[in-house]
């Protein structure tokens, strides 16, 4: 009964392909996020959704498109993958709209390798 | 422009001694600070937090200190245990920003 689960755990693909990463939370939280851990190890926010509404879009290329069919799911679709997209992608959720004193609950990450 | 930095990529401490992890930030609008712990192949998990109106918060073996004038916070773990070996991320948020800004993490290794 994992709280925030994301699939797949590993994703190896060729440049130019399109891929999706799925995320689901069973915590009843209203807000979900995608974070990217880059080569320098910083965790950087990409998107957040509150009850299926886009709240944050942190200057991410248009090739990245989040989709939230309901508040328990936030999927990440990436078109025309590039070498620089290789990273670990973390899904997370929080109870409300990510107020400053709120905790995030993270999934275990998806390691994306673009060859 | 990294607003939260952890300048020590790794730290090695003997079991039973004190571990001190440091974090610096640049944005004076940050009003809440958190530490997350991450084991390999898992996501970060919340450890301890502190509001900017305080300078210290303690939870068992873990204490976070905040020095607002220096824009610096630290996490103290005492006594350190082997299970504390992990990567520790410092994070900060500003009122109304609805997001956490993370540092790059410090890998802590506790040696028996």
mmCIF file of C-alpha atoms in Angstrom:
data_model
loop_
_atom_site.group_PDB
_atom_site.id
_atom_site.type_symbol
_atom_site.label_atom_id
_atom_site.label_comp_id
_atom_site.label_asym_id
_atom_site.label_seq_id
_atom_site.Cartn_x
_atom_site.Cartn_y
_atom_site.Cartn_z
ATOM 1 C CA UNK A 1 0.000 0.000 0.000
ATOM 2 C CA UNK A 2 2.589 2.508 -1.215
ATOM 3 C CA UNK A 3 1.495 6.100 -0.613
ATOM 4 C CA UNK A 4 2.962 7.619 -3.799
ATOM 5 C CA UNK A 5 3.829 5.160 -6.523
ATOM 6 C CA UNK A 6 5.362 5.894 -9.884
ATOM 7 C CA UNK A 7 6.102 3.647 -12.840
ATOM 8 C CA UNK A 8 8.326 2.644 -14.400
ATOM 9 C CA UNK A 9 11.266 2.680 -12.003
ATOM 10 C CA UNK A 10 13.764 2.602 -14.864
ATOM 11 C CA UNK A 11 13.276 3.825 -18.410
ATOM 12 C CA UNK A 12 15.924 3.468 -21.118
ATOM 13 C CA UNK A 13 15.064 4.850 -24.530
ATOM 14 C CA UNK A 14 16.477 6.328 -27.704
ATOM 15 C CA UNK A 15 16.666 10.017 -28.575
ATOM 16 C CA UNK A 16 13.583 11.225 -30.364
ATOM 17 C CA UNK A 17 11.195 8.761 -28.745
ATOM 18 C CA UNK A 18 8.083 9.700 -26.762
ATOM 19 C CA UNK A 19 7.630 8.230 -23.273
ATOM 20 C CA UNK A 20 5.338 8.541 -20.284
ATOM 21 C CA UNK A 21 5.844 8.204 -16.540
ATOM 22 C CA UNK A 22 2.808 7.492 -14.381
ATOM 23 C CA UNK A 23 2.187 8.558 -10.804
ATOM 24 C CA UNK A 24 -0.576 7.724 -8.370
ATOM 25 C CA UNK A 25 -1.122 8.693 -4.728
ATOM 26 C CA UNK A 26 -3.523 7.046 -2.300
ATOM 27 C CA UNK A 27 -3.152 9.637 0.457
ATOM 28 C CA UNK A 28 -6.187 11.671 -0.517
ATOM 29 C CA UNK A 29 -3.948 14.685 -1.147
ATOM 30 C CA UNK A 30 -5.106 17.567 -3.303
ATOM 31 C CA UNK A 31 -1.774 18.570 -4.858
ATOM 32 C CA UNK A 32 0.710 16.587 -6.899
ATOM 33 C CA UNK A 33 4.125 17.532 -8.275
ATOM 34 C CA UNK A 34 6.854 16.487 -10.632
ATOM 35 C CA UNK A 35 10.442 17.153 -9.571
ATOM 36 C CA UNK A 36 13.579 16.501 -11.610
ATOM 37 C CA UNK A 37 16.906 15.608 -10.044
ATOM 38 C CA UNK A 38 19.492 16.837 -12.466
ATOM 39 C CA UNK A 39 23.117 15.825 -12.974
ATOM 40 C CA UNK A 40 24.204 18.222 -10.220
ATOM 41 C CA UNK A 41 21.798 16.443 -7.861
ATOM 42 C CA UNK A 42 19.507 19.424 -7.248
ATOM 43 C CA UNK A 43 15.825 18.537 -6.978
ATOM 44 C CA UNK A 44 13.963 21.070 -9.090
ATOM 45 C CA UNK A 45 10.231 21.483 -9.399
ATOM 46 C CA UNK A 46 8.750 21.082 -12.871
ATOM 47 C CA UNK A 47 4.980 21.155 -12.367
ATOM 48 C CA UNK A 48 2.332 21.079 -9.699
ATOM 49 C CA UNK A 49 -1.372 20.340 -10.002
ATOM 50 C CA UNK A 50 -4.078 21.022 -7.447
ATOM 51 C CA UNK A 51 -7.253 19.055 -8.006
ATOM 52 C CA UNK A 52 -6.434 18.616 -11.709
ATOM 53 C CA UNK A 53 -5.626 22.323 -12.132
ATOM 54 C CA UNK A 54 -2.124 23.381 -13.193
ATOM 55 C CA UNK A 55 -0.614 25.561 -10.459
ATOM 56 C CA UNK A 56 3.086 25.694 -11.265
ATOM 57 C CA UNK A 57 4.827 25.337 -14.619
ATOM 58 C CA UNK A 58 8.442 26.057 -13.976
ATOM 59 C CA UNK A 59 9.723 27.031 -17.440
ATOM 60 C CA UNK A 60 9.859 23.478 -18.635
ATOM 61 C CA UNK A 61 10.176 22.814 -22.411
ATOM 62 C CA UNK A 62 6.905 22.217 -24.228
ATOM 63 C CA UNK A 63 8.039 18.670 -24.921
ATOM 64 C CA UNK A 64 7.049 17.923 -21.320
ATOM 65 C CA UNK A 65 3.309 17.701 -20.810
ATOM 66 C CA UNK A 66 1.762 16.738 -17.482
ATOM 67 C CA UNK A 67 -1.690 15.240 -17.427
ATOM 68 C CA UNK A 68 -3.911 14.881 -14.388
ATOM 69 C CA UNK A 69 -7.030 12.805 -15.078
ATOM 70 C CA UNK A 70 -8.057 13.076 -11.428
ATOM 71 C CA UNK A 71 -6.508 14.383 -8.241
ATOM 72 C CA UNK A 72 -4.954 11.002 -7.414
ATOM 73 C CA UNK A 73 -2.991 10.783 -10.665
ATOM 74 C CA UNK A 74 -0.398 12.958 -12.358
ATOM 75 C CA UNK A 75 1.333 11.550 -15.409
ATOM 76 C CA UNK A 76 4.268 13.044 -17.270
ATOM 77 C CA UNK A 77 4.538 12.671 -21.028
ATOM 78 C CA UNK A 78 7.764 13.606 -22.763
ATOM 79 C CA UNK A 79 7.948 14.063 -26.535
ATOM 80 C CA UNK A 80 11.062 13.905 -28.719
ATOM 81 C CA UNK A 81 13.375 12.866 -25.912
ATOM 82 C CA UNK A 82 16.815 14.476 -25.811
ATOM 83 C CA UNK A 83 20.058 13.401 -24.162
ATOM 84 C CA UNK A 84 19.686 16.225 -21.616
ATOM 85 C CA UNK A 85 16.406 14.750 -20.406
ATOM 86 C CA UNK A 86 18.327 11.958 -18.707
ATOM 87 C CA UNK A 87 17.664 12.390 -14.995
ATOM 88 C CA UNK A 88 15.702 10.987 -12.093
ATOM 89 C CA UNK A 89 12.107 12.186 -12.031
ATOM 90 C CA UNK A 90 10.218 12.216 -8.737
ATOM 91 C CA UNK A 91 6.507 12.483 -8.261
ATOM 92 C CA UNK A 92 5.266 13.947 -4.979
ATOM 93 C CA UNK A 93 2.044 14.976 -3.285
ATOM 94 C CA UNK A 94 0.949 17.292 -0.495
ATOM 95 C CA UNK A 95 -2.272 17.631 1.430
ATOM 96 C CA UNK A 96 -3.251 21.062 0.146
ATOM 97 C CA UNK A 97 -1.753 23.638 -2.219
ATOM 98 C CA UNK A 98 1.805 23.325 -1.040
ATOM 99 C CA UNK A 99 1.728 26.011 1.617
ATOM 100 C CA UNK A 100 5.119 26.803 2.997
ATOM 101 C CA UNK A 101 4.824 24.559 6.049
ATOM 102 C CA UNK A 102 3.541 21.516 4.202
ATOM 103 C CA UNK A 103 5.386 18.272 3.850
ATOM 104 C CA UNK A 104 5.801 16.572 0.512
ATOM 105 C CA UNK A 105 5.463 12.838 0.124
ATOM 106 C CA UNK A 106 7.636 11.466 -2.656
ATOM 107 C CA UNK A 107 7.514 8.463 -4.913
ATOM 108 C CA UNK A 108 10.658 6.358 -5.311
ATOM 109 C CA UNK A 109 11.682 7.999 -8.583
ATOM 110 C CA UNK A 110 12.022 7.057 -12.246
ATOM 111 C CA UNK A 111 15.527 6.906 -13.643
ATOM 112 C CA UNK A 112 15.299 8.006 -17.272
ATOM 113 C CA UNK A 113 18.262 7.311 -19.548
ATOM 114 C CA UNK A 114 18.180 8.680 -23.082
ATOM 115 C CA UNK A 115 20.719 7.073 -25.426
ATOM 116 C CA UNK B 1 20.868 30.566 -9.698
ATOM 117 C CA UNK B 2 20.667 28.055 -6.870
ATOM 118 C CA UNK B 3 18.880 29.599 -3.921
ATOM 119 C CA UNK B 4 19.602 26.701 -1.576
ATOM 120 C CA UNK B 5 23.067 25.181 -1.400
ATOM 121 C CA UNK B 6 24.634 22.353 0.490
ATOM 122 C CA UNK B 7 28.328 22.798 -0.065
ATOM 123 C CA UNK B 8 29.463 19.486 1.380
ATOM 124 C CA UNK B 9 28.646 16.654 -1.026
ATOM 125 C CA UNK B 10 29.604 14.053 1.550
ATOM 126 C CA UNK B 11 30.303 13.635 5.246
ATOM 127 C CA UNK B 12 31.684 10.668 7.170
ATOM 128 C CA UNK B 13 31.081 10.346 10.914
ATOM 129 C CA UNK B 14 31.816 7.669 13.460
ATOM 130 C CA UNK B 15 28.884 5.916 15.083
ATOM 131 C CA UNK B 16 27.884 7.571 18.334
ATOM 132 C CA UNK B 17 29.386 10.954 17.438
ATOM 133 C CA UNK B 18 27.557 14.058 16.302
ATOM 134 C CA UNK B 19 26.769 14.626 12.600
ATOM 135 C CA UNK B 20 26.391 18.232 11.470
ATOM 136 C CA UNK B 21 24.985 18.947 8.038
ATOM 137 C CA UNK B 22 24.967 22.493 6.718
ATOM 138 C CA UNK B 23 22.790 24.444 4.315
ATOM 139 C CA UNK B 24 22.950 28.028 3.027
ATOM 140 C CA UNK B 25 20.254 30.007 1.274
ATOM 141 C CA UNK B 26 20.112 33.304 -0.544
ATOM 142 C CA UNK B 27 16.416 34.208 -0.727
ATOM 143 C CA UNK B 28 15.394 36.319 2.267
ATOM 144 C CA UNK B 29 11.720 35.581 1.494
ATOM 145 C CA UNK B 30 12.104 31.973 2.622
ATOM 146 C CA UNK B 31 10.122 31.480 5.810
ATOM 147 C CA UNK B 32 10.102 27.721 6.290
ATOM 148 C CA UNK B 33 12.905 25.208 6.103
ATOM 149 C CA UNK B 34 12.815 21.450 5.946
ATOM 150 C CA UNK B 35 15.219 18.534 5.920
ATOM 151 C CA UNK B 36 14.514 15.407 3.921
ATOM 152 C CA UNK B 37 16.333 12.092 4.123
ATOM 153 C CA UNK B 38 16.799 9.812 1.126
ATOM 154 C CA UNK B 39 17.879 6.184 0.995
ATOM 155 C CA UNK B 40 19.077 4.638 -2.307
ATOM 156 C CA UNK B 41 16.275 3.723 -4.725
ATOM 157 C CA UNK B 42 13.706 5.515 -2.548
ATOM 158 C CA UNK B 43 12.178 8.956 -2.631
ATOM 159 C CA UNK B 44 13.066 11.642 -0.076
ATOM 160 C CA UNK B 45 11.143 11.462 3.206
ATOM 161 C CA UNK B 46 10.464 14.332 5.563
ATOM 162 C CA UNK B 47 12.701 14.487 8.623
ATOM 163 C CA UNK B 48 12.340 17.777 10.487
ATOM 164 C CA UNK B 49 11.401 21.396 9.805
ATOM 165 C CA UNK B 50 11.708 24.860 11.277
ATOM 166 C CA UNK B 51 9.807 28.091 10.853
ATOM 167 C CA UNK B 52 11.692 31.346 10.389
ATOM 168 C CA UNK B 53 10.231 32.647 13.648
ATOM 169 C CA UNK B 54 12.307 30.079 15.546
ATOM 170 C CA UNK B 55 16.012 29.452 15.749
ATOM 171 C CA UNK B 56 15.905 25.858 16.933
ATOM 172 C CA UNK B 57 13.676 22.826 16.611
ATOM 173 C CA UNK B 58 14.372 19.478 18.213
ATOM 174 C CA UNK B 59 12.909 16.045 17.544
ATOM 175 C CA UNK B 60 14.605 13.202 19.339
ATOM 176 C CA UNK B 61 18.147 12.827 18.033
ATOM 177 C CA UNK B 62 17.601 15.483 15.385
ATOM 178 C CA UNK B 63 17.914 19.225 15.912
ATOM 179 C CA UNK B 64 17.733 21.927 13.277
ATOM 180 C CA UNK B 65 19.270 25.341 13.913
ATOM 181 C CA UNK B 66 18.429 28.438 11.908
ATOM 182 C CA UNK B 67 20.606 31.543 11.704
ATOM 183 C CA UNK B 68 18.591 34.046 9.717
ATOM 184 C CA UNK B 69 21.207 36.782 9.710
ATOM 185 C CA UNK B 70 23.711 34.396 8.146
ATOM 186 C CA UNK B 71 21.056 32.697 5.976
ATOM 187 C CA UNK B 72 22.304 29.398 7.270
ATOM 188 C CA UNK B 73 20.764 26.326 8.785
ATOM 189 C CA UNK B 74 22.209 23.140 10.104
ATOM 190 C CA UNK B 75 20.988 19.695 11.059
ATOM 191 C CA UNK B 76 22.535 18.010 14.074
ATOM 192 C CA UNK B 77 22.181 14.278 14.610
ATOM 193 C CA UNK B 78 23.337 12.960 17.946
ATOM 194 C CA UNK B 79 24.223 10.237 18.570
ATOM 195 C CA UNK B 80 24.715 9.162 14.955
ATOM 196 C CA UNK B 81 23.611 5.636 14.102
ATOM 197 C CA UNK B 82 24.357 3.399 11.090
ATOM 198 C CA UNK B 83 20.746 3.766 9.920
ATOM 199 C CA UNK B 84 21.340 7.490 9.537
ATOM 200 C CA UNK B 85 23.540 6.800 6.504
ATOM 201 C CA UNK B 86 21.619 8.455 3.674
ATOM 202 C CA UNK B 87 21.507 11.563 1.522
ATOM 203 C CA UNK B 88 20.094 14.594 3.338
ATOM 204 C CA UNK B 89 18.388 17.371 1.405
ATOM 205 C CA UNK B 90 17.790 20.830 2.759
ATOM 206 C CA UNK B 91 14.697 22.605 1.374
ATOM 207 C CA UNK B 92 13.092 26.004 1.774
ATOM 208 C CA UNK B 93 9.831 27.670 0.887
ATOM 209 C CA UNK B 94 8.471 31.186 0.778
ATOM 210 C CA UNK B 95 5.000 32.234 1.836
ATOM 211 C CA UNK B 96 2.639 31.886 -1.100
ATOM 212 C CA UNK B 97 5.189 30.288 -3.395
ATOM 213 C CA UNK B 98 3.557 26.833 -3.175
ATOM 214 C CA UNK B 99 6.797 25.009 -3.851
ATOM 215 C CA UNK B 100 9.910 23.769 -2.125
ATOM 216 C CA UNK B 101 13.385 24.732 -3.305
ATOM 217 C CA UNK B 102 15.908 22.002 -2.612
ATOM 218 C CA UNK B 103 19.646 21.893 -2.198
ATOM 219 C CA UNK B 104 21.761 19.251 -3.881
ATOM 220 C CA UNK B 105 22.048 16.979 -0.914
ATOM 221 C CA UNK B 106 24.823 15.760 1.389
ATOM 222 C CA UNK B 107 25.657 12.072 1.568
ATOM 223 C CA UNK B 108 26.156 11.087 5.215
ATOM 224 C CA UNK B 109 28.004 7.884 6.014
ATOM 225 C CA UNK B 110 28.065 6.605 9.584
ATOM 226 C CA UNK B 111 31.018 4.315 10.228
ATOM 227 C CA UNK B 112 30.805 1.606 12.899
#
